Tab-separated table of C-alpha atoms in Angstrom:
chain	number	residue	atom	x	y	z
R	21	MET	CA	-128.231	244.188	233.905
R	22	ILE	CA	-125.202	244.114	231.631
R	23	VAL	CA	-124.431	240.769	230.011
R	24	ARG	CA	-121.814	240.017	227.380
R	25	ASN	CA	-121.193	236.583	225.914
R	26	TYR	CA	-117.659	235.816	224.751
R	27	LEU	CA	-118.971	233.165	222.350
R	28	ASP	CA	-121.225	235.698	220.580
R	29	THR	CA	-118.664	238.499	220.324
R	30	GLU	CA	-116.359	239.230	217.391
R	31	TYR	CA	-112.781	238.141	218.062
R	32	LYS	CA	-109.546	239.926	217.299
R	33	LEU	CA	-106.501	237.940	216.264
R	34	GLU	CA	-103.269	239.643	217.318
R	35	SER	CA	-99.887	239.248	218.939
R	36	SER	CA	-99.928	239.586	222.731
R	37	HIS	CA	-96.945	241.358	224.317
R	38	ALA	CA	-94.693	240.284	221.422
R	39	GLY	CA	-95.446	236.616	222.077
R	40	GLN	CA	-95.240	233.814	219.556
R	41	GLY	CA	-98.068	233.626	217.000
R	42	GLN	CA	-101.428	235.317	217.305
R	43	VAL	CA	-103.929	235.055	220.138
R	44	LYS	CA	-107.682	235.134	219.610
R	45	ASN	CA	-109.194	237.623	222.062
R	46	VAL	CA	-112.341	239.444	223.037
R	47	ARG	CA	-112.336	242.458	225.329
R	48	LEU	CA	-115.614	241.856	227.147
R	49	PHE	CA	-115.449	244.873	229.448
R	50	GLU	CA	-113.225	247.963	229.508
R	51	ALA	CA	-112.417	250.511	232.219
R	52	GLU	CA	-115.362	252.762	231.326
R	53	ASP	CA	-117.767	249.860	231.937
R	54	PHE	CA	-116.830	249.674	235.619
R	55	ASP	CA	-117.478	251.871	238.660
R	56	THR	CA	-114.416	250.410	240.399
R	57	LYS	CA	-110.736	250.098	239.503
R	58	LEU	CA	-111.291	247.074	237.266
R	59	ARG	CA	-109.590	247.874	233.987
R	60	PHE	CA	-110.709	245.030	231.720
R	61	ILE	CA	-111.963	241.480	231.367
R	62	TYR	CA	-110.649	239.552	228.377
R	63	TYR	CA	-111.518	236.151	226.983
R	64	LEU	CA	-108.552	234.569	225.170
R	65	GLU	CA	-107.968	231.482	223.078
R	66	MET	CA	-104.397	230.401	222.444
R	67	GLU	CA	-103.700	227.827	219.765
R	68	PRO	CA	-100.886	225.313	220.374
R	69	ASN	CA	-97.396	226.872	220.203
R	70	THR	CA	-98.635	230.431	220.783
R	71	SER	CA	-97.705	232.626	223.731
R	72	ILE	CA	-98.307	235.821	225.626
R	73	GLY	CA	-94.859	237.390	225.708
R	74	TYR	CA	-93.030	237.780	229.004
R	75	HIS	CA	-93.628	241.337	230.245
R	76	GLN	CA	-93.681	243.408	233.420
R	77	HIS	CA	-96.631	245.245	234.920
R	78	GLY	CA	-96.567	248.616	236.599
R	79	HIS	CA	-99.363	249.606	238.969
R	80	ASN	CA	-101.880	246.978	237.989
R	81	GLU	CA	-102.747	243.468	239.018
R	82	GLU	CA	-104.005	240.634	236.832
R	83	ALA	CA	-105.685	237.309	237.407
R	84	TYR	CA	-105.625	234.592	234.750
R	85	VAL	CA	-108.362	231.953	234.964
R	86	VAL	CA	-107.642	228.797	232.965
R	87	LEU	CA	-111.026	227.682	231.634
R	88	GLU	CA	-109.751	224.884	229.431
R	89	GLY	CA	-106.421	223.446	228.387
R	90	GLN	CA	-102.924	223.655	229.758
R	91	GLY	CA	-99.727	225.604	229.314
R	92	LEU	CA	-96.605	226.950	230.950
R	93	MET	CA	-96.923	230.145	233.010
R	94	THR	CA	-93.788	232.028	234.031
R	95	VAL	CA	-94.059	234.555	236.857
R	96	ASN	CA	-90.951	236.430	238.027
R	97	GLY	CA	-88.728	233.868	236.322
R	98	GLU	CA	-90.462	230.851	237.920
R	99	ALA	CA	-92.113	228.540	235.367
R	100	ARG	CA	-95.003	226.250	236.289
R	101	ALA	CA	-97.397	224.055	234.340
R	102	VAL	CA	-100.976	225.352	234.561
R	103	LYS	CA	-104.203	223.564	233.673
R	104	THR	CA	-107.987	223.836	233.660
R	105	GLY	CA	-109.205	225.283	236.958
R	106	ASP	CA	-105.992	227.128	237.848
R	107	VAL	CA	-106.154	230.833	238.722
R	108	ILE	CA	-102.846	232.689	238.520
R	109	LEU	CA	-102.264	236.034	240.235
R	110	ASN	CA	-99.811	238.590	238.844
R	111	LYS	CA	-99.210	241.358	241.386
R	112	PRO	CA	-98.147	244.958	240.598
R	113	GLY	CA	-94.544	245.122	239.440
R	114	TRP	CA	-94.351	241.416	238.670
R	115	SER	CA	-93.325	239.968	235.302
R	116	HIS	CA	-95.147	237.142	233.574
R	117	GLY	CA	-95.826	235.309	230.330
R	118	LEU	CA	-97.837	232.284	229.215
R	119	GLU	CA	-97.117	229.644	226.594
R	120	ASN	CA	-99.476	227.019	225.214
R	121	THR	CA	-97.241	223.962	225.271
R	122	SER	CA	-100.078	221.483	224.660
R	123	GLY	CA	-101.720	220.189	221.502
R	124	GLN	CA	-105.079	221.751	222.459
R	125	VAL	CA	-106.497	225.260	222.534
R	126	LEU	CA	-105.869	227.066	225.842
R	127	LYS	CA	-108.890	229.154	226.922
R	128	LEU	CA	-108.632	231.907	229.539
R	129	LEU	CA	-110.356	234.790	231.245
R	130	VAL	CA	-108.026	237.631	232.230
R	131	PHE	CA	-109.019	240.348	234.718
R	132	GLU	CA	-106.960	243.482	235.363
R	133	VAL	CA	-107.317	245.992	238.196
R	134	THR	CA	-105.370	249.231	238.647
R	135	GLN	CA	-104.202	250.571	241.987
């Protein structure tokens, strides 16, 4: 059994895809941890007024799971408010970015799979 706890893991604080401010993140699993095409699982915390910069993916797919908070997700130029419980899919070749527009911390899990 392999168990990792995002609350007990050391965080990194860094810019994400040239977004605004710095995002607190933990890479829970990396490609070498998997026997499939999963590439990573991240836990992220975004303070108010921070963002993941708008960027395009190549041959990978991501899913964002909003654990807590709310923000504004833009996918292929379409912006939509997202909140706790939302799961957002970003398909290969799509562009996306996320902004914490609220006064609370936005907490996420992000999964990426390669083709």
